[in-house]
Short mmCIF file of C-alpha atoms in Angstrom, two decimals:
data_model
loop_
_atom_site.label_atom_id
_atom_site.label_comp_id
_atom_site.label_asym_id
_atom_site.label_seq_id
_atom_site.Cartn_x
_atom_site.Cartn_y
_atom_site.Cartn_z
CA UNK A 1 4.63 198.81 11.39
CA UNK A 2 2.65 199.36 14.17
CA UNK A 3 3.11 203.59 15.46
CA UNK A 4 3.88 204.10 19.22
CA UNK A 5 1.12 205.90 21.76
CA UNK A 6 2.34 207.61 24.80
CA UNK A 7 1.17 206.79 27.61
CA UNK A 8 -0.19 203.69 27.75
CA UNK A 9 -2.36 204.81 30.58
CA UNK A 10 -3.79 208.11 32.22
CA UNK A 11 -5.97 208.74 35.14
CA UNK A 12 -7.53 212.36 35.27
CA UNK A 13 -9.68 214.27 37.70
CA UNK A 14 -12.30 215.69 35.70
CA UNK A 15 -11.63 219.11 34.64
CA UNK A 16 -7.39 218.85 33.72
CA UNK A 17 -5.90 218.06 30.57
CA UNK A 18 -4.43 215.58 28.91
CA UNK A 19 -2.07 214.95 25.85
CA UNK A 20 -2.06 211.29 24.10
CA UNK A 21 0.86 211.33 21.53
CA UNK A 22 1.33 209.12 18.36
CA UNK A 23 4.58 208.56 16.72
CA UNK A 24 5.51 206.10 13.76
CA UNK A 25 8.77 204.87 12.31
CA UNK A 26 7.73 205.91 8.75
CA UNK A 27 6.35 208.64 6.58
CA UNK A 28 3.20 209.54 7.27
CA UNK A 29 0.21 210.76 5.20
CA UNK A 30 -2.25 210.87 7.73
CA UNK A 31 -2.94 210.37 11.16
CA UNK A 32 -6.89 209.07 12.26
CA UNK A 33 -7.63 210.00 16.35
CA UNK A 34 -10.48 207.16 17.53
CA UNK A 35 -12.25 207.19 20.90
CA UNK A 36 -13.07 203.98 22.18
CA UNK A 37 -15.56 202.92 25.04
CA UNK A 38 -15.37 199.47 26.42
CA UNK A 39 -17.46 196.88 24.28
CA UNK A 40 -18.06 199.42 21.77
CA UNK A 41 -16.44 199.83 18.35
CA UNK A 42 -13.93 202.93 17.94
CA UNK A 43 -15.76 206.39 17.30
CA UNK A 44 -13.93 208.78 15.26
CA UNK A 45 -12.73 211.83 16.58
CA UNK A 46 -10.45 213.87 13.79
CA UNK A 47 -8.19 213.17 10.41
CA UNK A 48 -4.99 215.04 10.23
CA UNK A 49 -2.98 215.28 6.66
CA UNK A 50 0.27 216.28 6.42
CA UNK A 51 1.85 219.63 6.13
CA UNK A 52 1.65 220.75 9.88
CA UNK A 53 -1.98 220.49 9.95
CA UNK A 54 -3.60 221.31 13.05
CA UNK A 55 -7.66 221.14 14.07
CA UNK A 56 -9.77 220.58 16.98
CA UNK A 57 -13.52 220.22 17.75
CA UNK A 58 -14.88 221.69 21.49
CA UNK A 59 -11.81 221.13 23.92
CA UNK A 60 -10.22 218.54 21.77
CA UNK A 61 -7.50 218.88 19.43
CA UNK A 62 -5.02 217.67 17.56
CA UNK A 63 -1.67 218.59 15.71
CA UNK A 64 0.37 216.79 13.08
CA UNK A 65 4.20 216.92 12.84
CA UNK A 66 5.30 215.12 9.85
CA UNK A 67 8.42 216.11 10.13
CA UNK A 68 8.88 214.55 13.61
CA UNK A 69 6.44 211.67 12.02
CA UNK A 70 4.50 212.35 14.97
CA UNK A 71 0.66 213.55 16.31
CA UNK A 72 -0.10 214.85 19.26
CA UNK A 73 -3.82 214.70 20.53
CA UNK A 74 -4.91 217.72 23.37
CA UNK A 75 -7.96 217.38 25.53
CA UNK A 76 -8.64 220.28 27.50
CA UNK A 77 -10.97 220.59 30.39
CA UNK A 78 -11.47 217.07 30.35
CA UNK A 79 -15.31 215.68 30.81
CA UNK A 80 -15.99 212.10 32.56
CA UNK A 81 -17.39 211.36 29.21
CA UNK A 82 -13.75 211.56 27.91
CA UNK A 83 -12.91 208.13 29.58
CA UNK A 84 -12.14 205.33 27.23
CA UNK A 85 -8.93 204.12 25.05
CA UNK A 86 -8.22 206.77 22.58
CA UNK A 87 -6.25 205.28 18.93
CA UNK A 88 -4.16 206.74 16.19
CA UNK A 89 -4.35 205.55 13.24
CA UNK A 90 -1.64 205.84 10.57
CA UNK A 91 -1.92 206.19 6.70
CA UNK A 92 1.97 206.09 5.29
CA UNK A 93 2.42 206.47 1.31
CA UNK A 94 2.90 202.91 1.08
CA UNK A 95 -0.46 202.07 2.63
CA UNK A 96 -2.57 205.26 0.97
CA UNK A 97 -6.16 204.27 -0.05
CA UNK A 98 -6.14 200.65 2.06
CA UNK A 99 -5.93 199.65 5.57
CA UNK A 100 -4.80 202.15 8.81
CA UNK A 101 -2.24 201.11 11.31
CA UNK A 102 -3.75 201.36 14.65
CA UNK A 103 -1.62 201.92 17.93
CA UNK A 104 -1.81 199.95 21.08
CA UNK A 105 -4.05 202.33 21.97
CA UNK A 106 -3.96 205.03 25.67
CA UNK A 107 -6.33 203.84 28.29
CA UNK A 108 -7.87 207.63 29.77
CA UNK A 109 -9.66 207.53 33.15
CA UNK A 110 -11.08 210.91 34.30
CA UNK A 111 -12.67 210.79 37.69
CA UNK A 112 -15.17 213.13 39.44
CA UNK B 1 -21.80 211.06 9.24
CA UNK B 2 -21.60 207.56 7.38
CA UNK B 3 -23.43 204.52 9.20
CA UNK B 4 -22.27 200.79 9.68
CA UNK B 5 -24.04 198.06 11.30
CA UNK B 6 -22.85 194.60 12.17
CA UNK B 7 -25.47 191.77 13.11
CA UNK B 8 -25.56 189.57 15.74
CA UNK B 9 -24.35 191.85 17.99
CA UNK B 10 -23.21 189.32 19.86
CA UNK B 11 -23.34 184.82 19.53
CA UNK B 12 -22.42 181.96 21.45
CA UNK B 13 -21.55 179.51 19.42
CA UNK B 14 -20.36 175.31 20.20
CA UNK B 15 -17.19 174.66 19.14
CA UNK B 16 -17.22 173.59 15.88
CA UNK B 17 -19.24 175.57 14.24
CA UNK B 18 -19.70 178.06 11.60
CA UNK B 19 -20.78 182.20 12.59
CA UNK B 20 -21.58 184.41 9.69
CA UNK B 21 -21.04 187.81 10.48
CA UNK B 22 -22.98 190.60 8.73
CA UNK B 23 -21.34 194.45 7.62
CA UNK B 24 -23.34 196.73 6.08
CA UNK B 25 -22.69 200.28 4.90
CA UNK B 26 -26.36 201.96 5.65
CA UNK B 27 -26.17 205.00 3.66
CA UNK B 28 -23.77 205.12 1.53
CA UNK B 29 -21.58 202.75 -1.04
CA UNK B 30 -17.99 201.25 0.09
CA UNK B 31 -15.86 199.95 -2.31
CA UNK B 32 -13.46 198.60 0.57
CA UNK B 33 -14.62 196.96 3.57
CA UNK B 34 -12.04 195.97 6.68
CA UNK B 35 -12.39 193.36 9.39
CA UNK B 36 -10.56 193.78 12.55
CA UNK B 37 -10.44 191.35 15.67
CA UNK B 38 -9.67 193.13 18.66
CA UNK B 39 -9.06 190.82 21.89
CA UNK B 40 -9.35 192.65 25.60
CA UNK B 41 -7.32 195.42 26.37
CA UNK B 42 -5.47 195.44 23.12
CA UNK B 43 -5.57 197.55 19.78
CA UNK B 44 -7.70 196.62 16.38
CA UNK B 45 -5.51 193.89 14.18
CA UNK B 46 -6.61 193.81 11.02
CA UNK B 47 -7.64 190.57 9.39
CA UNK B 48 -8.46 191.37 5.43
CA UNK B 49 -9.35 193.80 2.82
CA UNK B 50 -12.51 193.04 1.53
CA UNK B 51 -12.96 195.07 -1.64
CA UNK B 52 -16.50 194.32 -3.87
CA UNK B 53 -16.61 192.06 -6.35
CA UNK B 54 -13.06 190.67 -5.71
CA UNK B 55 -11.04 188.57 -3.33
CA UNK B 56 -10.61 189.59 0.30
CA UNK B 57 -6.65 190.37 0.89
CA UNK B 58 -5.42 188.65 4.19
CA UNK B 59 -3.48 190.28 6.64
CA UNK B 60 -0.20 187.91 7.65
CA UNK B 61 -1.07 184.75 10.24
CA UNK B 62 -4.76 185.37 9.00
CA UNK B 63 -6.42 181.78 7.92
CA UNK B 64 -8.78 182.61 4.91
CA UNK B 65 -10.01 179.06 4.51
CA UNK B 66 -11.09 179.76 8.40
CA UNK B 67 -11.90 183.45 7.98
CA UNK B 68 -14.43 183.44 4.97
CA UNK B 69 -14.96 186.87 3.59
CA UNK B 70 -17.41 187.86 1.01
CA UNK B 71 -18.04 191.01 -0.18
CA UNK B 72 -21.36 190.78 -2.81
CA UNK B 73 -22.35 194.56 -3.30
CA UNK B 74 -20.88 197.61 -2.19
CA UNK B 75 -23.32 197.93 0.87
CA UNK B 76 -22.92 194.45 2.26
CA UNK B 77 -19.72 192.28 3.63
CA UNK B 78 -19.78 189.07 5.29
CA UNK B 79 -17.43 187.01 7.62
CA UNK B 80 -18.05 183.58 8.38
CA UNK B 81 -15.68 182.06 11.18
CA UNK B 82 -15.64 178.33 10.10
CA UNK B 83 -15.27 175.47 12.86
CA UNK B 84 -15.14 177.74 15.43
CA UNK B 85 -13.05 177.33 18.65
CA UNK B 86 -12.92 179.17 21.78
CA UNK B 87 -9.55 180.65 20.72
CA UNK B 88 -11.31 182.64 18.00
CA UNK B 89 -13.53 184.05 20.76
CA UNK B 90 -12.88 188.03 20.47
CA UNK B 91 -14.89 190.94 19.59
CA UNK B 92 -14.69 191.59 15.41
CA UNK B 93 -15.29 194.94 14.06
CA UNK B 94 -15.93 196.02 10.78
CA UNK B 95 -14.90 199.31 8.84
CA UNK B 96 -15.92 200.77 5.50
CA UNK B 97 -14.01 203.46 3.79
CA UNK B 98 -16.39 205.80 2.02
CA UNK B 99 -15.70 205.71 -1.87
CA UNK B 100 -14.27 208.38 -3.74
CA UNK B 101 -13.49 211.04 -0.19
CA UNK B 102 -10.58 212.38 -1.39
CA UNK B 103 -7.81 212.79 0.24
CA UNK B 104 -9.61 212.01 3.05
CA UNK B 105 -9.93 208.16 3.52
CA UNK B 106 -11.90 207.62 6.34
CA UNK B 107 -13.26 204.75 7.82
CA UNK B 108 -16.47 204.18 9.17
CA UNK B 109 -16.61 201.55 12.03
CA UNK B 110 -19.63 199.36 13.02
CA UNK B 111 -20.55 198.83 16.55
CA UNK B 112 -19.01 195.38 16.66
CA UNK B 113 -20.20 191.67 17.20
CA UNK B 114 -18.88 189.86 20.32
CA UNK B 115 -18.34 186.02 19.39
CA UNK B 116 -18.17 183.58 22.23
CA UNK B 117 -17.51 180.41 21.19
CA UNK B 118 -18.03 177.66 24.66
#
């Protein structure tokens, strides 16, 4: 089943932050952040297991609640390079080892 | 980090026709390979499981007498789009998940091949 991103959309002026949040209907495992620029394939950005796990890289980071069944992406100080459609990706016990569920995805604009 | 590439990049195709679509894990060995389509402004659908050496699993809705998937060796996975038509126009992406990364199971896309099909 298919998690839910929130927002769908977000238009920044370069410089503020954003949060993109993922949430799914079942257990999770693990939750896969992806960056994607238009006509390119999905870059990744971060893996997040369970067990409250939290990590970021620069100004971008990421928390896990798997008790909520829910992640929570942070970008900080946000570049113009930030802009594209950023996905979760969701690894539940019954799906460990195969395919991830990808959300519908959270179009991010940052202007100058 | 872990390279895929996808050839063409992109083809225009007459309906009717057959594409082949190349993935191939660069430098390092996938057991499992994944195909996505991904039409505009939406997310990555999965179409199979391509695993080496065995069948490809198909996702629900997913023809695989249309969608041919091959997957000879553990570097190299191939998609051929039989009797194409312009509804199978779309962008497909490929993924391979980097054998024995535990717990991590990451996937490593490739850039994508943008089929056109007039």
């Amino acid at each position: 089943q298919q998690p839910v991103q929130s927002p769908q959309a977000v238009i920044l002026r370069e410089g503020e932050d954003a949060v993109i949040n993922c949430s799914s209907s079942k257990a999770l495992y693990s939750v896969h952040w992806y960056r994607q620029k238009h006509g390119e394939a999905p870059v990744f950005l971060m893996i997040l297991l369970k067990g409250g796990e939290q990590k970021g890289h620069e100004k971008i980071s990421a928390s896990f609640n798997e008790k909520k069944q829910q992640s929570s992406l942070y970008l900080t100080a946000s570049q113009l390079s930030y802009s594209g459609t950023y996905f979760c990706g969701t690894e539940s016990p019954d799906n460990y080892g195969q395919n991830f569920v990808f959300g519908p995805g959270t179009r991010l604009s940052v202007l100058p | 980090g872990a390279v895929v590439s996808q050839h063409p990049s992109w083809v225009i195709c007459k309906s009717g026709t057959s594409v082949k679509i190349e993935c191939r894990s660069l430098d390092f060995q996938a057991t499992t390979m994944f195909w996505y389509r991904q039409f505009p402004k939406q997310s990555l659908m999965l179409m199979a499981t391509s695993n080496e050496g065995s069948k490809a699993t198909y996702e629900q809705g997913v023809e695989k007498d249309k969608f041919l998937i091959n997957h000879a060796s553990l570097t190299l996975s191939t998609l051929t789009v039989t009797s194409a038509h312009p509804e199978d126009s779309s962008f497909y992406i490929c993924s391979a998940r980097l054998a024995g990364l535990y717990p991590y199971n990451e996937q490593f896309f490739g850039p994508g091949t943008r089929l056109t099909v007039l």
